[in-house]
Amino acid sequence: RLGWLWSGGVGLRMLDMTGLSDSVAGRTTTGLSVWSTATAAATSALQPPGVDVHTDLFVDRRTYKILRDALQAGAASPLRLKCREFKAVDISASEIVTLLESLDPSCLRRVELCFNNLGLSGLSVILPHLSRFPELRSLKVRYSNVDVRHLMPKSAMRIRSVARQLGMLPSLRELNLGSSQLSGNLRQILCDLQAPLESLELAFCSLVPADLAFLTQSIHAPALKKLDLSGHDFSQGLLEPLRLLLEETSASLLHLDLMDCYMDDSNLEVLLPTLLRCSRLRFLGLYGNSLSTAALKDLLQKTLELVDLHVVVYPVPEDCYKPDQQESGWDFVVDKELLTAATAEISQILENSGRTDLVWTYNPCVHGALDYFSL
């Protein structure tokens, strides 16, 4: 196959295999996934043999040894692997470090670690190895058992270590710490960052008012394009800190996720004037909140003035549920007729407004979150 690459006096110098889903790129029989596209550039065969293969890599416990061996063997191969995005699921900190040390440092822009049970100690092991990647702009550490709520002297030292190592990533602009338990310690985690973040995802992170107050006063707030605070209770003490934070982000914010935040109509009413100041907003996620059809229609009519807003993921209205007796007792289920009527009213408002570009949906899976690199 390599002989074909160099036939006819013209050699393939670069193959870009980034960006395609598994359904297009396919998986190996063992599950190893290479997300890919098909863009190639040819140059003269007078150049030294070798092909730069740009790719995104996904690895899990089943495929770790395959990828480790391939990366280590590739050091002497004419195929030079250039990893753009690296995602590791359910492998240990030491295994992640082994793979990172085998990657070319010039191209990596994102590292995503999830379901790895790293804890604060594992994260402390990995972060020092990220500073060799000068183009690293995105770090996602989700569902990794990072818990800093109950600080002991040793864990306080690890937080300082994590903060220092994050501060040694000068290109970092996106940070996702989803499902980490950070209560009252957001300042300690972010305090050494040298440049403002543009994307911050803190879903289900047990934040307290002091965390949002820090964020509001930080260098990050006026630069944020993407903010995810899903999974926090904004029905009471966090509502005003959230409103103040949104005021600071209003000039830059493009994507806002507030799903499963226990908000009712009165909470939304408090936030609405500030939301309307987010004039560049493209995506608004409110799925999983207790909002009525009337409140949603009011939100729709008032946000029609946000000309860049293209997707709103709203909850099934609370007045579209009905009590239903199950074997385990009474529960509430969706009344399909009421939901159909509510969605018809929303569709009618959209049609009458002429905003055919604006999508309102109660299905959170239809329109996914905007990726930082597409903002």
Coordinates of N, CA, C and O in Angstrom, one line a residue, residues 104-204:
D104 N 2.9 12.8 19.1 CA 3.6 13.9 18.6 C 3.1 15.2 19.3 O 1.9 15.4 19.3
P105 N 4.0 16.0 19.8 CA 3.5 17.2 20.6 C 3.0 18.3 19.8 O 2.4 19.3 20.3
S106 N 3.1 18.3 18.5 CA 2.9 19.5 17.7 C 1.4 19.8 17.3 O 1.1 20.9 17.0
C107 N 0.6 18.7 17.4 CA -0.8 18.9 16.8 C -1.9 18.8 17.8 O -3.0 19.2 17.5
L108 N -1.7 18.2 19.0 CA -2.8 17.9 19.9 C -3.5 19.2 20.4 O -2.9 20.0 21.0
R109 N -4.8 19.2 20.1 CA -5.6 20.4 20.5 C -6.6 20.1 21.6 O -7.1 21.0 22.3
R110 N -6.9 18.8 21.8 CA -7.9 18.4 22.8 C -7.5 17.1 23.5 O -7.2 16.2 22.8
V111 N -7.7 17.1 24.8 CA -7.6 15.8 25.6 C -8.9 15.7 26.3 O -9.3 16.6 27.0
E112 N -9.5 14.5 26.2 CA -10.8 14.3 26.9 C -10.6 13.0 27.7 O -10.3 11.9 27.1
L113 N -10.9 13.1 29.0 CA -10.8 11.9 29.9 C -12.1 11.7 30.6 O -12.5 12.6 31.2
C114 N -12.7 10.6 30.5 CA -14.0 10.4 31.1 C -14.1 8.9 31.6 O -13.6 8.0 31.0
F115 N -14.8 8.8 32.7 CA -15.1 7.5 33.4 C -13.7 6.8 33.7 O -13.7 5.6 33.5
N116 N -12.7 7.5 34.1 CA -11.4 6.9 34.4 C -11.2 6.8 35.9 O -10.1 6.3 36.2
N117 N -12.1 7.2 36.7 CA -11.9 7.1 38.2 C -10.5 7.7 38.6 O -9.8 7.0 39.4
L118 N -10.2 8.8 38.1 CA -8.8 9.3 38.4 C -8.7 9.9 39.8 O -7.7 9.7 40.4
G119 N -9.7 10.6 40.2 CA -9.6 11.3 41.5 C -8.6 12.4 41.3 O -8.0 12.6 40.3
L120 N -8.4 13.2 42.4 CA -7.5 14.3 42.4 C -6.1 13.8 42.2 O -5.3 14.4 41.5
S121 N -5.7 12.7 42.8 CA -4.4 12.1 42.7 C -4.0 11.7 41.3 O -2.9 12.0 40.8
G122 N -5.0 11.1 40.6 CA -4.7 10.7 39.2 C -4.6 11.9 38.3 O -3.7 11.9 37.4
L123 N -5.4 12.9 38.5 CA -5.3 14.1 37.7 C -4.0 14.8 37.9 O -3.4 15.3 37.0
S124 N -3.5 14.7 39.1 CA -2.2 15.3 39.4 C -1.1 14.6 38.7 O 0.0 15.2 38.4
V125 N -1.2 13.3 38.5 CA -0.2 12.5 37.7 C -0.2 12.9 36.3 O 0.8 13.0 35.6
I126 N -1.4 13.1 35.7 CA -1.6 13.3 34.2 C -1.2 14.7 33.8 O -0.5 14.9 32.8
L127 N -1.6 15.7 34.5 CA -1.5 17.1 34.1 C 0.0 17.5 33.8 O 0.2 18.3 32.8
P128 N 1.0 17.1 34.5 CA 2.4 17.5 34.1 C 2.8 17.1 32.7 O 3.6 17.7 32.1
H129 N 2.1 16.0 32.2 CA 2.5 15.5 30.9 C 1.8 16.3 29.8 O 2.0 16.0 28.6
L130 N 0.9 17.2 30.1 CA 0.2 17.9 29.1 C 0.9 19.2 28.7 O 0.6 19.8 27.6
S131 N 1.9 19.6 29.5 CA 2.6 20.9 29.1 C 3.5 20.8 27.9 O 3.9 21.8 27.4
R132 N 3.7 19.6 27.4 CA 4.5 19.4 26.2 C 3.7 19.6 25.0 O 4.3 19.5 23.9
F133 N 2.4 19.9 25.1 CA 1.6 20.1 23.9 C 1.2 21.5 23.8 O 0.3 22.0 24.4
P134 N 2.0 22.3 23.0 CA 1.8 23.8 22.9 C 0.5 24.2 22.3 O 0.0 25.3 22.6
E135 N -0.2 23.3 21.6 CA -1.4 23.7 20.9 C -2.7 23.2 21.7 O -3.8 23.3 21.2
L136 N -2.5 22.7 22.9 CA -3.6 22.1 23.6 C -4.5 23.3 24.1 O -4.1 24.1 24.9
R137 N -5.7 23.3 23.5 CA -6.7 24.3 23.8 C -7.9 23.8 24.6 O -8.6 24.6 25.2
S138 N -8.1 22.5 24.6 CA -9.3 22.0 25.3 C -8.9 20.8 26.2 O -8.3 19.9 25.7
L139 N -9.4 20.9 27.4 CA -9.2 19.8 28.4 C -10.5 19.4 29.0 O -11.2 20.3 29.6
K140 N -10.9 18.2 28.8 CA -12.2 17.7 29.4 C -11.9 16.5 30.3 O -11.4 15.5 29.9
V141 N -12.3 16.7 31.6 CA -12.2 15.7 32.6 C -13.5 15.5 33.2 O -13.9 16.2 34.2
R142 N -14.3 14.5 32.7 CA -15.6 14.3 33.1 C -15.8 12.9 33.8 O -15.2 11.9 33.4
Y143 N -16.7 12.9 34.8 CA -17.0 11.6 35.4 C -15.8 10.9 35.9 O -15.6 9.7 35.6
S144 N -14.9 11.6 36.5 CA -13.6 11.0 36.8 C -13.3 11.0 38.3 O -12.2 10.9 38.8
N145 N -14.4 11.2 39.1 CA -14.3 11.0 40.6 C -13.3 12.1 41.2 O -12.6 11.8 42.1
V146 N -13.4 13.3 40.7 CA -12.6 14.4 41.3 C -13.5 15.0 42.3 O -14.5 15.6 42.0
D147 N -13.1 14.9 43.6 CA -13.9 15.4 44.7 C -13.0 16.2 45.6 O -12.1 15.7 46.2
V148 N -13.3 17.5 45.7 CA -12.5 18.4 46.6 C -13.4 19.1 47.6 O -13.0 20.1 48.2
R149 N -14.5 18.5 48.0 CA -15.4 19.1 48.9 C -14.9 19.0 50.3 O -15.1 20.0 51.1
H150 N -14.3 17.9 50.7 CA -13.8 17.8 52.1 C -12.3 17.7 52.1 O -11.7 16.7 52.0
L151 N -11.7 18.9 52.3 CA -10.3 19.0 52.1 C -9.5 18.6 53.4 O -9.8 19.0 54.5
M152 N -8.5 17.7 53.1 CA -7.5 17.4 54.1 C -6.2 18.0 53.7 O -6.1 18.4 52.5
P153 N -5.2 18.1 54.6 CA -4.0 18.8 54.2 C -3.4 18.2 52.9 O -2.9 18.9 52.0
K154 N -3.4 16.9 52.7 CA -2.8 16.2 51.5 C -3.6 16.6 50.3 O -3.0 16.9 49.2
S155 N -5.0 16.6 50.4 CA -5.8 17.0 49.2 C -5.6 18.5 48.9 O -5.7 18.9 47.7
A156 N -5.4 19.3 49.9 CA -5.2 20.7 49.6 C -3.9 20.9 48.8 O -3.8 21.8 47.9
M157 N -2.9 20.2 49.1 CA -1.6 20.2 48.4 C -1.9 19.8 46.9 O -1.3 20.3 46.0
R158 N -2.7 18.8 46.7 CA -3.0 18.3 45.4 C -3.7 19.3 44.6 O -3.5 19.4 43.4
I159 N -4.7 20.0 45.2 CA -5.4 21.1 44.5 C -4.4 22.1 44.0 O -4.5 22.6 42.9
R160 N -3.5 22.5 44.9 CA -2.5 23.5 44.5 C -1.6 23.0 43.3 O -1.3 23.7 42.4
S161 N -1.3 21.7 43.4 CA -0.6 21.1 42.3 C -1.4 21.1 41.0 O -0.8 21.5 39.9
V162 N -2.6 20.8 41.1 CA -3.5 20.8 39.9 C -3.6 22.2 39.3 O -3.5 22.4 38.1
A163 N -3.8 23.2 40.2 CA -3.9 24.6 39.7 C -2.6 25.0 39.1 O -2.7 25.7 38.0
R164 N -1.5 24.7 39.6 CA -0.2 25.1 39.0 C 0.0 24.4 37.6 O 0.5 25.1 36.7
Q165 N -0.4 23.2 37.5 CA -0.2 22.5 36.2 C -1.2 23.1 35.2 O -0.8 23.2 34.0
L166 N -2.4 23.4 35.6 CA -3.3 24.0 34.6 C -2.7 25.4 34.2 O -2.9 25.8 33.0
G167 N -2.1 26.1 35.1 CA -1.4 27.3 34.8 C -0.3 27.2 33.8 O 0.2 28.2 33.2
M168 N 0.2 26.0 33.6 CA 1.3 25.8 32.7 C 0.8 25.3 31.3 O 1.6 24.9 30.5
L169 N -0.5 25.5 31.0 CA -1.1 25.2 29.7 C -1.5 26.6 29.1 O -2.6 27.0 29.2
P170 N -0.5 27.3 28.4 CA -0.8 28.6 28.0 C -1.9 28.8 26.9 O -2.5 29.9 26.8
S171 N -2.1 27.7 26.2 CA -3.1 27.8 25.1 C -4.5 27.4 25.5 O -5.4 27.4 24.7
L172 N -4.6 26.9 26.8 CA -5.9 26.4 27.2 C -7.0 27.4 27.2 O -6.9 28.5 27.8
R173 N -8.1 27.1 26.5 CA -9.3 28.0 26.4 C -10.6 27.3 26.7 O -11.6 28.0 26.9
E174 N -10.6 26.0 26.8 CA -11.8 25.2 27.1 C -11.5 24.3 28.3 O -10.5 23.5 28.2
L175 N -12.3 24.3 29.3 CA -12.1 23.4 30.4 C -13.5 22.8 30.8 O -14.5 23.5 31.0
N176 N -13.6 21.5 30.9 CA -14.8 20.8 31.3 C -14.4 19.9 32.5 O -13.6 19.0 32.3
L177 N -15.1 20.2 33.6 CA -14.9 19.4 34.8 C -16.2 18.7 35.2 O -16.4 18.6 36.4
G178 N -17.0 18.3 34.3 CA -18.3 17.8 34.5 C -18.4 16.7 35.6 O -17.6 15.8 35.5
S179 N -19.3 16.9 36.5 CA -19.5 15.9 37.6 C -18.3 15.8 38.6 O -18.3 14.8 39.4
S180 N -17.4 16.8 38.6 CA -16.5 16.9 39.7 C -17.1 17.6 40.8 O -18.0 18.4 40.6
Q181 N -16.7 17.2 42.0 CA -17.4 17.8 43.2 C -16.5 19.0 43.7 O -15.5 18.7 44.4
L182 N -16.8 20.2 43.4 CA -15.9 21.3 43.6 C -16.3 22.3 44.6 O -15.7 23.3 44.8
S183 N -17.4 22.0 45.4 CA -18.0 23.0 46.3 C -17.0 23.9 47.0 O -16.3 23.5 47.8
G184 N -17.1 25.2 46.6 CA -16.3 26.2 47.3 C -14.9 26.3 46.9 O -14.1 27.1 47.5
N185 N -14.5 25.5 45.9 CA -13.0 25.4 45.5 C -12.7 25.8 44.1 O -11.6 25.5 43.6
L186 N -13.7 26.4 43.4 CA -13.5 26.8 42.0 C -12.3 27.8 41.9 O -11.5 27.7 41.0
R187 N -12.2 28.7 42.8 CA -11.1 29.7 42.8 C -9.8 29.0 42.8 O -8.9 29.3 42.1
Q188 N -9.7 28.0 43.8 CA -8.4 27.3 44.0 C -8.0 26.5 42.7 O -6.8 26.4 42.4
I189 N -9.0 26.0 42.0 CA -8.7 25.2 40.8 C -8.2 26.1 39.6 O -7.3 25.8 38.9
L190 N -8.9 27.3 39.5 CA -8.6 28.1 38.3 C -7.7 29.3 38.5 O -7.3 30.0 37.6
C191 N -7.1 29.4 39.7 CA -6.5 30.7 40.1 C -5.2 30.9 39.3 O -4.7 32.1 39.2
D192 N -4.5 29.9 38.8 CA -3.2 30.0 38.1 C -3.3 30.1 36.6 O -2.3 30.2 35.9
L193 N -4.5 30.1 36.0 CA -4.6 30.2 34.6 C -4.2 31.5 34.1 O -4.5 32.6 34.7
Q194 N -3.4 31.5 33.1 CA -2.7 32.7 32.6 C -3.6 33.5 31.6 O -3.4 34.7 31.4
A195 N -4.5 32.9 31.0 CA -5.4 33.5 30.0 C -6.8 33.1 30.3 O -7.1 32.1 30.9
P196 N -7.8 34.0 29.9 CA -9.2 33.7 30.2 C -9.7 32.5 29.4 O -9.4 32.3 28.2
L197 N -10.5 31.7 30.0 CA -11.2 30.6 29.3 C -12.3 31.1 28.5 O -13.0 32.1 28.8
E198 N -12.6 30.5 27.3 CA -13.7 30.8 26.5 C -14.8 29.8 26.6 O -16.0 30.1 26.1
S199 N -14.6 28.6 27.1 CA -15.6 27.6 27.3 C -15.4 27.0 28.7 O -14.3 26.5 28.9
L200 N -16.4 27.0 29.5 CA -16.3 26.4 30.8 C -17.5 25.6 31.1 O -18.7 26.1 31.1
E201 N -17.3 24.3 31.3 CA -18.4 23.3 31.5 C -18.3 22.8 32.9 O -17.3 22.0 33.2
L202 N -19.3 23.1 33.8 CA -19.2 22.7 35.2 C -20.5 22.0 35.6 O -21.1 22.2 36.7
A203 N -21.1 21.2 34.7 CA -22.3 20.5 35.0 C -22.2 19.6 36.2 O -21.2 18.8 36.3
F204 N -23.2 19.6 37.1 CA -23.3 18.7 38.2 C -22.0 18.7 39.1 O -21.4 17.7 39.5

